[in-house]
Amino acid sequence: MSRTLADLTTLRVGGPVGRLVEASTEEEIVETVVAADEAGEPLLVLGGGSNVLAADAGFAGVVVRDARQEIAVESQDACGGAAFWASAGMPWDNLVLRAVAEGWAGVEALSGIPGSTGATPVQNVGAYGQEVGDVVAMVRTWDRQEKRYRTLAHGELGLGYRTSILKESLRDRTNAWYPTPRYVVLRVMFQMRLATRSTPIRYPELARALDVEVGERVDAAEVRSAVLALRAGKGMVLDADDPDTWSAGSFFTNPVLPEGSALPEGAPQWPAGPGLVKTSAAWLIQRAGFDKGFAVPGGGAASLSTKHALAITNRGGARAADLLALARTVRDGVRDAFAITLEPEPVLIGLAL
């Protein structure tokens, strides 16, 4: 039976794929990528499918999934901490669970995030005051342009808010690599402190949930439990029985603007680098009149999550066109209200916002 992208993504939409390869070795991944590139065949390297919105027409190319779920510890001592490689296909939350159990500190606040480990440095995934970039040491990749393996050190990755050089080739959808980046992530090396207590709690909402002050450290397992509860309350932990989780997580990124930009009164803002501030996409969406559960009249089975206005959800049987129409309505409404254009976070396959 042919597979569809609806089977392979958390939004549960998308038509048939031309060919699906479940790769069990690094060599098989690279061989498949090289063969597709040489044949001019469209290529999608897919992880957990949690950051993808695919067209109902499907993808007439090869879809590669990394079936490896491996962690290899290189060193572990009090001075250097823990250094370990994880295969790109390792489910991210499985890695976080292992880290908390082993006393590897630095990712406990990233619990419950769906998707694969290989996708995390591409987006520089972050939540509740932590970012993957805080603990990534290097990334082993296949460079499709130079046709060779390349290991990129932390300083070469260009990590920023939801971005990296790994993601740069996805910005221009007309380039030869889309919808897979130029660099195909094969495995990621992490460097973490050895500690049973967390890194300092940076996020006020998490601090309140833990009943501590910002800056305090607590048991890492407590942080994981608190984060999972917070995420579940927002429909951000996958649950087959909860349509609020049939989403791509946060559909829009938080806008990053020059300091001094006109923001609506009361809009939250945080420093985002030299001369930049970040504000809340969810706050803008709700203040523009799109509350939790909002749906476009006649828009099929697509709505904002009933738990979090930043998630666009498939309530069951939605088409990609339904989800896209809702995303456009929200984006245009925020732009009209506040002159700020929200940018989508998921990779759009066969679609344009």
mmCIF file of C-alpha atoms in Angstrom:
data_model
loop_
_atom_site.group_PDB
_atom_site.id
_atom_site.type_symbol
_atom_site.label_atom_id
_atom_site.label_comp_id
_atom_site.label_asym_id
_atom_site.label_seq_id
_atom_site.Cartn_x
_atom_site.Cartn_y
_atom_site.Cartn_z
ATOM 1 C CA MET A 1 0.000 0.000 0.000
ATOM 2 C CA SER A 2 1.373 3.422 -0.932
ATOM 3 C CA ARG A 3 2.162 5.823 1.897
ATOM 4 C CA THR A 4 0.940 9.385 2.101
ATOM 5 C CA LEU A 5 2.370 12.430 3.836
ATOM 6 C CA ALA A 6 -0.761 12.394 5.969
ATOM 7 C CA ASP A 7 0.558 9.110 7.409
ATOM 8 C CA LEU A 8 3.976 10.633 8.084
ATOM 9 C CA THR A 9 3.190 14.068 9.536
ATOM 10 C CA THR A 10 1.609 15.321 12.757
ATOM 11 C CA LEU A 11 -0.787 17.608 10.849
ATOM 12 C CA ARG A 12 -2.175 14.466 9.185
ATOM 13 C CA VAL A 13 -2.514 16.038 5.746
ATOM 14 C CA GLY A 14 -0.715 15.462 2.472
ATOM 15 C CA GLY A 15 -1.082 13.165 -0.499
ATOM 16 C CA PRO A 16 0.909 10.163 -1.725
ATOM 17 C CA VAL A 17 4.690 10.036 -1.951
ATOM 18 C CA GLY A 18 6.504 8.769 -5.006
ATOM 19 C CA ARG A 19 8.803 6.487 -3.043
ATOM 20 C CA LEU A 20 9.535 6.037 0.666
ATOM 21 C CA VAL A 21 12.947 4.875 1.912
ATOM 22 C CA GLU A 22 13.326 3.887 5.560
ATOM 23 C CA ALA A 23 17.111 4.054 5.933
ATOM 24 C CA SER A 24 18.815 2.000 8.632
ATOM 25 C CA THR A 25 22.405 3.181 8.036
ATOM 26 C CA GLU A 26 24.176 6.445 7.364
ATOM 27 C CA GLU A 27 25.460 5.010 4.080
ATOM 28 C CA GLU A 28 21.929 4.197 2.935
ATOM 29 C CA ILE A 29 20.795 7.758 3.642
ATOM 30 C CA VAL A 30 23.666 9.259 1.672
ATOM 31 C CA GLU A 31 23.312 6.799 -1.214
ATOM 32 C CA THR A 32 19.611 7.636 -1.506
ATOM 33 C CA VAL A 33 20.256 11.384 -1.392
ATOM 34 C CA VAL A 34 23.036 11.182 -3.993
ATOM 35 C CA ALA A 35 20.957 9.019 -6.323
ATOM 36 C CA ALA A 36 18.001 11.394 -6.115
ATOM 37 C CA ASP A 37 20.168 14.459 -6.710
ATOM 38 C CA GLU A 38 21.940 12.889 -9.681
ATOM 39 C CA ALA A 39 18.615 11.875 -11.205
ATOM 40 C CA GLY A 40 17.070 15.287 -10.581
ATOM 41 C CA GLU A 41 14.414 13.631 -8.437
ATOM 42 C CA PRO A 42 12.673 15.757 -5.783
ATOM 43 C CA LEU A 43 13.925 14.829 -2.315
ATOM 44 C CA LEU A 44 12.374 15.145 1.118
ATOM 45 C CA VAL A 45 14.401 14.008 4.125
ATOM 46 C CA LEU A 46 11.763 13.662 6.809
ATOM 47 C CA GLY A 47 12.168 13.269 10.546
ATOM 48 C CA GLY A 48 9.178 13.046 12.832
ATOM 49 C CA GLY A 49 7.017 15.023 10.411
ATOM 50 C CA SER A 50 6.143 17.534 13.130
ATOM 51 C CA ASN A 51 7.175 20.655 11.204
ATOM 52 C CA VAL A 52 5.659 19.990 7.781
ATOM 53 C CA LEU A 53 2.523 21.092 5.951
ATOM 54 C CA ALA A 54 2.217 19.116 2.712
ATOM 55 C CA ALA A 55 -0.078 19.539 -0.280
ATOM 56 C CA ASP A 56 -3.034 17.249 -0.841
ATOM 57 C CA ALA A 57 -1.515 16.379 -4.233
ATOM 58 C CA GLY A 58 1.392 14.713 -2.435
ATOM 59 C CA PHE A 59 5.096 14.629 -3.250
ATOM 60 C CA ALA A 60 6.208 13.054 -6.523
ATOM 61 C CA GLY A 61 9.712 12.260 -5.355
ATOM 62 C CA VAL A 62 11.636 10.222 -2.823
ATOM 63 C CA VAL A 63 11.003 10.595 0.916
ATOM 64 C CA VAL A 64 13.846 9.441 3.150
ATOM 65 C CA ARG A 65 13.355 8.693 6.831
ATOM 66 C CA ASP A 66 16.236 7.900 9.170
ATOM 67 C CA ALA A 67 15.185 4.813 11.119
ATOM 68 C CA ARG A 68 18.268 4.859 13.385
ATOM 69 C CA GLN A 69 17.739 5.518 17.087
ATOM 70 C CA GLU A 70 21.264 5.474 18.466
ATOM 71 C CA ILE A 71 23.218 7.335 21.141
ATOM 72 C CA ALA A 72 26.974 6.779 21.415
ATOM 73 C CA VAL A 73 28.749 8.265 24.446
ATOM 74 C CA GLU A 74 32.275 9.460 23.639
ATOM 75 C CA SER A 75 33.245 10.698 27.091
ATOM 76 C CA GLN A 76 31.732 11.387 30.474
ATOM 77 C CA ASP A 77 33.608 12.912 33.384
ATOM 78 C CA ALA A 78 33.257 15.650 35.963
ATOM 79 C CA CYS A 79 35.619 18.019 34.154
ATOM 80 C CA GLY A 80 34.408 17.691 30.576
ATOM 81 C CA GLY A 81 30.817 16.664 31.182
ATOM 82 C CA ALA A 82 29.092 14.270 28.796
ATOM 83 C CA ALA A 83 29.916 14.247 25.081
ATOM 84 C CA PHE A 84 27.783 11.993 22.920
ATOM 85 C CA TRP A 85 26.581 11.511 19.352
ATOM 86 C CA ALA A 86 22.914 10.925 18.516
ATOM 87 C CA SER A 87 21.680 9.712 15.161
ATOM 88 C CA ALA A 88 19.444 12.139 13.287
ATOM 89 C CA GLY A 89 16.516 9.729 13.457
ATOM 90 C CA MET A 90 16.470 9.497 17.260
ATOM 91 C CA PRO A 91 13.107 10.841 18.511
ATOM 92 C CA TRP A 92 14.010 14.031 20.323
ATOM 93 C CA ASP A 93 12.028 13.395 23.495
ATOM 94 C CA ASN A 94 13.681 9.978 23.856
ATOM 95 C CA LEU A 95 17.031 11.780 23.938
ATOM 96 C CA VAL A 96 15.754 14.213 26.595
ATOM 97 C CA LEU A 97 14.482 11.324 28.698
ATOM 98 C CA ARG A 98 17.891 9.635 28.477
ATOM 99 C CA ALA A 99 19.683 12.872 29.367
ATOM 100 C CA VAL A 100 17.588 13.420 32.482
ATOM 101 C CA ALA A 101 18.094 9.794 33.562
ATOM 102 C CA GLU A 102 21.877 10.010 33.032
ATOM 103 C CA GLY A 103 22.307 13.393 34.710
ATOM 104 C CA TRP A 104 23.184 15.257 31.501
ATOM 105 C CA ALA A 105 21.909 18.791 32.109
ATOM 106 C CA GLY A 106 20.791 21.332 29.541
ATOM 107 C CA VAL A 107 17.788 19.917 27.667
ATOM 108 C CA GLU A 108 15.308 19.131 30.445
ATOM 109 C CA ALA A 109 13.182 22.192 29.544
ATOM 110 C CA LEU A 110 12.979 20.903 25.952
ATOM 111 C CA SER A 111 10.888 17.906 27.024
ATOM 112 C CA GLY A 112 7.859 16.899 24.995
ATOM 113 C CA ILE A 113 8.932 18.526 21.736
ATOM 114 C CA PRO A 114 7.968 16.189 18.884
ATOM 115 C CA GLY A 115 10.196 15.351 15.940
ATOM 116 C CA SER A 116 13.655 13.930 15.435
ATOM 117 C CA THR A 117 17.017 14.902 16.883
ATOM 118 C CA GLY A 118 18.421 15.767 13.444
ATOM 119 C CA ALA A 119 15.830 18.501 12.997
ATOM 120 C CA THR A 120 16.633 20.285 16.253
ATOM 121 C CA PRO A 121 19.814 22.146 15.221
ATOM 122 C CA VAL A 122 18.241 23.084 11.864
ATOM 123 C CA GLN A 123 15.573 25.100 13.679
ATOM 124 C CA ASN A 124 17.711 25.713 16.768
ATOM 125 C CA VAL A 125 14.716 24.400 18.673
ATOM 126 C CA GLY A 126 14.001 26.209 21.909
ATOM 127 C CA ALA A 127 11.415 26.347 24.676
ATOM 128 C CA TYR A 128 11.042 27.462 28.285
ATOM 129 C CA GLY A 129 14.381 29.252 28.374
ATOM 130 C CA GLN A 130 16.593 26.601 26.743
ATOM 131 C CA GLU A 131 17.794 26.162 23.155
ATOM 132 C CA VAL A 132 19.373 23.174 21.486
ATOM 133 C CA GLY A 133 22.187 25.489 20.424
ATOM 134 C CA ASP A 134 23.247 25.735 24.078
ATOM 135 C CA VAL A 135 24.413 22.109 24.028
ATOM 136 C CA VAL A 136 25.183 21.255 20.372
ATOM 137 C CA ALA A 137 28.928 20.742 19.852
ATOM 138 C CA MET A 138 28.953 19.736 16.170
ATOM 139 C CA VAL A 139 26.776 18.305 13.421
ATOM 140 C CA ARG A 140 27.829 15.684 10.869
ATOM 141 C CA THR A 141 26.146 16.301 7.513
ATOM 142 C CA TRP A 142 26.133 15.349 3.859
ATOM 143 C CA ASP A 143 26.773 18.500 1.806
ATOM 144 C CA ARG A 144 24.655 18.092 -1.341
ATOM 145 C CA GLN A 145 26.423 20.941 -3.128
ATOM 146 C CA GLU A 146 29.992 19.795 -2.542
ATOM 147 C CA LYS A 147 28.992 16.108 -2.542
ATOM 148 C CA ARG A 148 30.980 15.253 0.565
ATOM 149 C CA TYR A 149 30.616 14.676 4.279
ATOM 150 C CA ARG A 150 31.033 17.838 6.332
ATOM 151 C CA THR A 151 31.191 18.123 10.106
ATOM 152 C CA LEU A 152 30.182 21.602 11.209
ATOM 153 C CA ALA A 153 31.396 22.831 14.587
ATOM 154 C CA HIS A 154 29.164 24.892 16.856
ATOM 155 C CA GLY A 155 30.693 28.169 15.691
ATOM 156 C CA GLU A 156 30.039 27.307 12.039
ATOM 157 C CA LEU A 157 26.342 26.583 12.474
ATOM 158 C CA GLY A 158 25.148 30.193 12.577
ATOM 159 C CA LEU A 159 22.643 29.403 15.309
ATOM 160 C CA GLY A 160 20.036 32.055 16.049
ATOM 161 C CA TYR A 161 16.366 32.320 16.890
ATOM 162 C CA ARG A 162 14.777 29.398 14.960
ATOM 163 C CA THR A 163 17.558 29.478 12.399
ATOM 164 C CA SER A 164 20.965 28.129 11.391
ATOM 165 C CA ILE A 165 23.040 27.786 8.239
ATOM 166 C CA LEU A 166 21.436 24.351 7.961
ATOM 167 C CA LYS A 167 18.112 26.116 7.398
ATOM 168 C CA GLU A 168 19.349 28.911 5.135
ATOM 169 C CA SER A 169 18.883 26.980 1.912
ATOM 170 C CA LEU A 170 15.183 26.606 2.744
ATOM 171 C CA ARG A 171 14.584 30.360 2.708
ATOM 172 C CA ASP A 172 14.673 30.486 -1.109
ATOM 173 C CA ARG A 173 12.073 27.998 -2.271
ATOM 174 C CA THR A 174 13.271 28.255 -5.888
ATOM 175 C CA ASN A 175 16.691 26.765 -5.119
ATOM 176 C CA ALA A 176 17.718 23.263 -6.132
ATOM 177 C CA TRP A 177 17.587 21.839 -2.611
ATOM 178 C CA TYR A 178 14.056 22.648 -1.446
ATOM 179 C CA PRO A 179 12.248 21.108 0.451
ATOM 180 C CA THR A 180 15.364 19.497 1.977
ATOM 181 C CA PRO A 181 18.293 21.722 2.978
ATOM 182 C CA ARG A 182 21.648 21.668 1.245
ATOM 183 C CA TYR A 183 23.096 20.025 4.376
ATOM 184 C CA VAL A 184 21.448 16.721 5.307
ATOM 185 C CA VAL A 185 21.941 16.114 9.028
ATOM 186 C CA LEU A 186 23.255 12.616 9.771
ATOM 187 C CA ARG A 187 24.099 12.875 13.461
ATOM 188 C CA VAL A 188 24.562 15.473 16.163
ATOM 189 C CA MET A 189 27.163 15.702 18.920
ATOM 190 C CA PHE A 190 26.064 17.186 22.235
ATOM 191 C CA GLN A 191 28.153 18.465 25.123
ATOM 192 C CA MET A 192 26.329 18.675 28.451
ATOM 193 C CA ARG A 193 27.163 19.317 32.092
ATOM 194 C CA LEU A 194 26.948 16.409 34.516
ATOM 195 C CA ALA A 195 24.336 17.378 37.082
ATOM 196 C CA THR A 196 21.103 16.100 38.526
ATOM 197 C CA ARG A 197 19.927 19.684 38.966
ATOM 198 C CA SER A 198 18.762 21.744 36.025
ATOM 199 C CA THR A 199 20.418 24.686 34.392
ATOM 200 C CA PRO A 200 19.097 27.963 35.904
ATOM 201 C CA ILE A 201 15.376 28.392 35.248
ATOM 202 C CA ARG A 202 15.065 31.303 32.819
ATOM 203 C CA TYR A 203 11.401 31.272 31.861
ATOM 204 C CA PRO A 204 8.944 32.948 34.261
ATOM 205 C CA GLU A 205 6.021 30.613 33.425
ATOM 206 C CA LEU A 206 8.168 27.581 34.194
ATOM 207 C CA ALA A 207 9.489 29.178 37.377
ATOM 208 C CA ARG A 208 5.895 29.737 38.543
ATOM 209 C CA ALA A 209 4.986 26.130 37.751
ATOM 210 C CA LEU A 210 7.944 24.962 39.838
ATOM 211 C CA ASP A 211 7.271 27.534 42.583
ATOM 212 C CA VAL A 212 10.816 28.906 42.398
ATOM 213 C CA GLU A 213 12.429 32.187 41.442
ATOM 214 C CA VAL A 214 13.868 32.777 37.981
ATOM 215 C CA GLY A 215 17.539 31.816 38.116
ATOM 216 C CA GLU A 216 17.148 28.966 40.595
ATOM 217 C CA ARG A 217 18.113 25.367 39.843
ATOM 218 C CA VAL A 218 15.898 22.406 40.673
ATOM 219 C CA ASP A 219 15.947 18.672 40.069
ATOM 220 C CA ALA A 220 16.032 18.072 36.309
ATOM 221 C CA ALA A 221 13.325 15.418 36.547
ATOM 222 C CA GLU A 222 11.033 17.993 38.189
ATOM 223 C CA VAL A 223 11.684 20.398 35.312
ATOM 224 C CA ARG A 224 10.844 17.684 32.805
ATOM 225 C CA SER A 225 7.571 16.875 34.575
ATOM 226 C CA ALA A 226 6.592 20.540 34.836
ATOM 227 C CA VAL A 227 7.366 21.222 31.178
ATOM 228 C CA LEU A 228 5.402 18.180 30.021
ATOM 229 C CA ALA A 229 2.419 19.378 32.060
ATOM 230 C CA LEU A 230 2.678 22.925 30.678
ATOM 231 C CA ARG A 231 2.978 21.683 27.104
ATOM 232 C CA ALA A 232 0.095 19.232 27.521
ATOM 233 C CA GLY A 233 -2.068 22.079 28.808
ATOM 234 C CA LYS A 234 -1.397 23.894 25.523
ATOM 235 C CA GLY A 235 -1.963 20.838 23.327
ATOM 236 C CA MET A 236 1.753 20.672 22.530
ATOM 237 C CA VAL A 237 2.391 17.032 23.503
ATOM 238 C CA LEU A 238 1.294 14.555 20.844
ATOM 239 C CA ASP A 239 -1.860 12.657 21.748
ATOM 240 C CA ALA A 240 -3.638 10.472 19.197
ATOM 241 C CA ASP A 241 -6.970 11.176 20.908
ATOM 242 C CA ASP A 242 -6.617 14.972 21.106
ATOM 243 C CA PRO A 243 -7.111 16.965 17.853
ATOM 244 C CA ASP A 244 -5.482 19.969 19.532
ATOM 245 C CA THR A 245 -2.202 18.092 19.102
ATOM 246 C CA TRP A 246 -2.790 17.334 15.404
ATOM 247 C CA SER A 247 -0.693 20.321 14.482
ATOM 248 C CA ALA A 248 2.807 21.438 13.586
ATOM 249 C CA GLY A 249 3.236 23.035 16.993
ATOM 250 C CA SER A 250 3.623 26.800 16.807
ATOM 251 C CA PHE A 251 2.644 27.682 13.238
ATOM 252 C CA PHE A 252 4.231 31.153 13.275
ATOM 253 C CA THR A 253 7.545 32.272 14.713
ATOM 254 C CA ASN A 254 7.708 35.132 17.182
ATOM 255 C CA PRO A 255 8.512 38.311 15.199
ATOM 256 C CA VAL A 256 12.012 39.725 15.660
ATOM 257 C CA LEU A 257 12.042 43.481 15.007
ATOM 258 C CA PRO A 258 14.487 46.403 15.182
ATOM 259 C CA GLU A 259 14.573 48.150 18.537
ATOM 260 C CA GLY A 260 12.228 51.116 18.509
ATOM 261 C CA SER A 261 9.716 49.444 16.210
ATOM 262 C CA ALA A 262 6.139 50.478 16.872
ATOM 263 C CA LEU A 263 4.566 47.716 18.930
ATOM 264 C CA PRO A 264 1.001 47.681 20.211
ATOM 265 C CA GLU A 265 0.590 48.922 23.763
ATOM 266 C CA GLY A 266 1.128 46.080 26.204
ATOM 267 C CA ALA A 267 2.825 43.785 23.700
ATOM 268 C CA PRO A 268 5.444 41.635 25.427
ATOM 269 C CA GLN A 269 8.992 42.059 24.226
ATOM 270 C CA TRP A 270 12.390 40.552 24.959
ATOM 271 C CA PRO A 271 15.941 41.298 23.802
ATOM 272 C CA ALA A 272 16.769 39.284 20.673
ATOM 273 C CA GLY A 273 20.322 40.331 19.930
ATOM 274 C CA PRO A 274 22.077 43.649 19.217
ATOM 275 C CA GLY A 275 19.491 46.217 18.146
ATOM 276 C CA LEU A 276 16.659 43.666 18.036
ATOM 277 C CA VAL A 277 13.606 42.801 20.101
ATOM 278 C CA LYS A 278 11.267 39.813 19.944
ATOM 279 C CA THR A 279 7.541 39.934 20.568
ATOM 280 C CA SER A 280 4.869 37.258 20.976
ATOM 281 C CA ALA A 281 3.091 35.924 17.898
ATOM 282 C CA ALA A 282 0.391 34.348 20.097
ATOM 283 C CA TRP A 283 -0.283 37.717 21.791
ATOM 284 C CA LEU A 284 -0.599 39.462 18.411
ATOM 285 C CA ILE A 285 -2.889 36.752 17.039
ATOM 286 C CA GLN A 286 -5.287 36.973 19.960
ATOM 287 C CA ARG A 287 -5.254 40.791 20.065
ATOM 288 C CA ALA A 288 -6.045 40.813 16.338
ATOM 289 C CA GLY A 289 -9.268 38.964 17.124
ATOM 290 C CA PHE A 290 -8.302 35.318 16.572
ATOM 291 C CA ASP A 291 -8.933 33.507 19.805
ATOM 292 C CA LYS A 292 -8.408 29.855 20.675
ATOM 293 C CA GLY A 293 -10.640 27.640 18.553
ATOM 294 C CA PHE A 294 -11.083 30.237 15.782
ATOM 295 C CA ALA A 295 -12.090 28.777 12.422
ATOM 296 C CA VAL A 296 -12.755 30.353 9.040
ATOM 297 C CA PRO A 297 -16.471 30.059 8.195
ATOM 298 C CA GLY A 298 -16.791 27.203 5.722
ATOM 299 C CA GLY A 299 -13.109 26.427 6.237
ATOM 300 C CA GLY A 300 -13.467 22.703 6.721
ATOM 301 C CA ALA A 301 -11.950 20.890 9.676
ATOM 302 C CA ALA A 302 -9.194 23.432 10.386
ATOM 303 C CA SER A 303 -9.102 25.666 13.437
ATOM 304 C CA LEU A 304 -6.772 27.246 15.900
ATOM 305 C CA SER A 305 -6.152 24.972 18.846
ATOM 306 C CA THR A 306 -8.682 25.302 21.640
ATOM 307 C CA LYS A 307 -5.717 25.407 24.030
ATOM 308 C CA HIS A 308 -3.221 27.707 22.262
ATOM 309 C CA ALA A 309 -3.857 30.326 19.590
ATOM 310 C CA LEU A 310 -0.451 29.813 17.977
ATOM 311 C CA ALA A 311 -1.222 26.263 16.799
ATOM 312 C CA ILE A 312 -3.204 25.554 13.624
ATOM 313 C CA THR A 313 -4.895 22.180 13.954
ATOM 314 C CA ASN A 314 -6.587 19.505 11.881
ATOM 315 C CA ARG A 315 -9.799 18.588 13.686
ATOM 316 C CA GLY A 316 -10.143 15.448 11.560
ATOM 317 C CA GLY A 317 -10.317 15.238 7.781
ATOM 318 C CA ALA A 318 -8.939 18.711 7.063
ATOM 319 C CA ARG A 319 -7.299 19.351 3.705
ATOM 320 C CA ALA A 320 -4.044 21.217 3.307
ATOM 321 C CA ALA A 321 -6.021 23.973 1.606
ATOM 322 C CA ASP A 322 -8.179 24.377 4.733
ATOM 323 C CA LEU A 323 -5.134 24.782 6.962
ATOM 324 C CA LEU A 324 -3.514 27.194 4.524
ATOM 325 C CA ALA A 325 -6.646 29.332 4.288
ATOM 326 C CA LEU A 326 -6.752 29.611 8.075
ATOM 327 C CA ALA A 327 -3.047 30.499 8.222
ATOM 328 C CA ARG A 328 -3.542 33.225 5.593
ATOM 329 C CA THR A 329 -6.527 34.656 7.450
ATOM 330 C CA VAL A 330 -4.567 34.882 10.692
ATOM 331 C CA ARG A 331 -1.432 36.267 9.034
ATOM 332 C CA ASP A 332 -3.377 38.913 7.116
ATOM 333 C CA GLY A 333 -5.423 39.881 10.171
ATOM 334 C CA VAL A 334 -2.302 40.461 12.266
ATOM 335 C CA ARG A 335 -0.683 42.431 9.450
ATOM 336 C CA ASP A 336 -3.774 44.627 9.032
ATOM 337 C CA ALA A 337 -4.056 45.238 12.764
ATOM 338 C CA PHE A 338 -0.410 45.802 13.665
ATOM 339 C CA ALA A 339 1.610 46.141 10.417
ATOM 340 C CA ILE A 340 3.614 43.045 11.430
ATOM 341 C CA THR A 341 3.784 40.099 9.031
ATOM 342 C CA LEU A 342 4.032 36.730 10.744
ATOM 343 C CA GLU A 343 6.321 34.119 9.202
ATOM 344 C CA PRO A 344 5.364 30.434 9.121
ATOM 345 C CA GLU A 345 7.550 27.989 10.993
ATOM 346 C CA PRO A 346 6.679 24.706 9.196
ATOM 347 C CA VAL A 347 8.219 23.668 5.885
ATOM 348 C CA LEU A 348 5.550 24.015 3.188
ATOM 349 C CA ILE A 349 5.653 21.254 0.569
ATOM 350 C CA GLY A 350 3.857 21.937 -2.688
ATOM 351 C CA LEU A 351 2.206 24.985 -1.113
ATOM 352 C CA ALA A 352 2.835 28.679 -0.591
ATOM 353 C CA LEU A 353 1.414 30.941 2.103
#
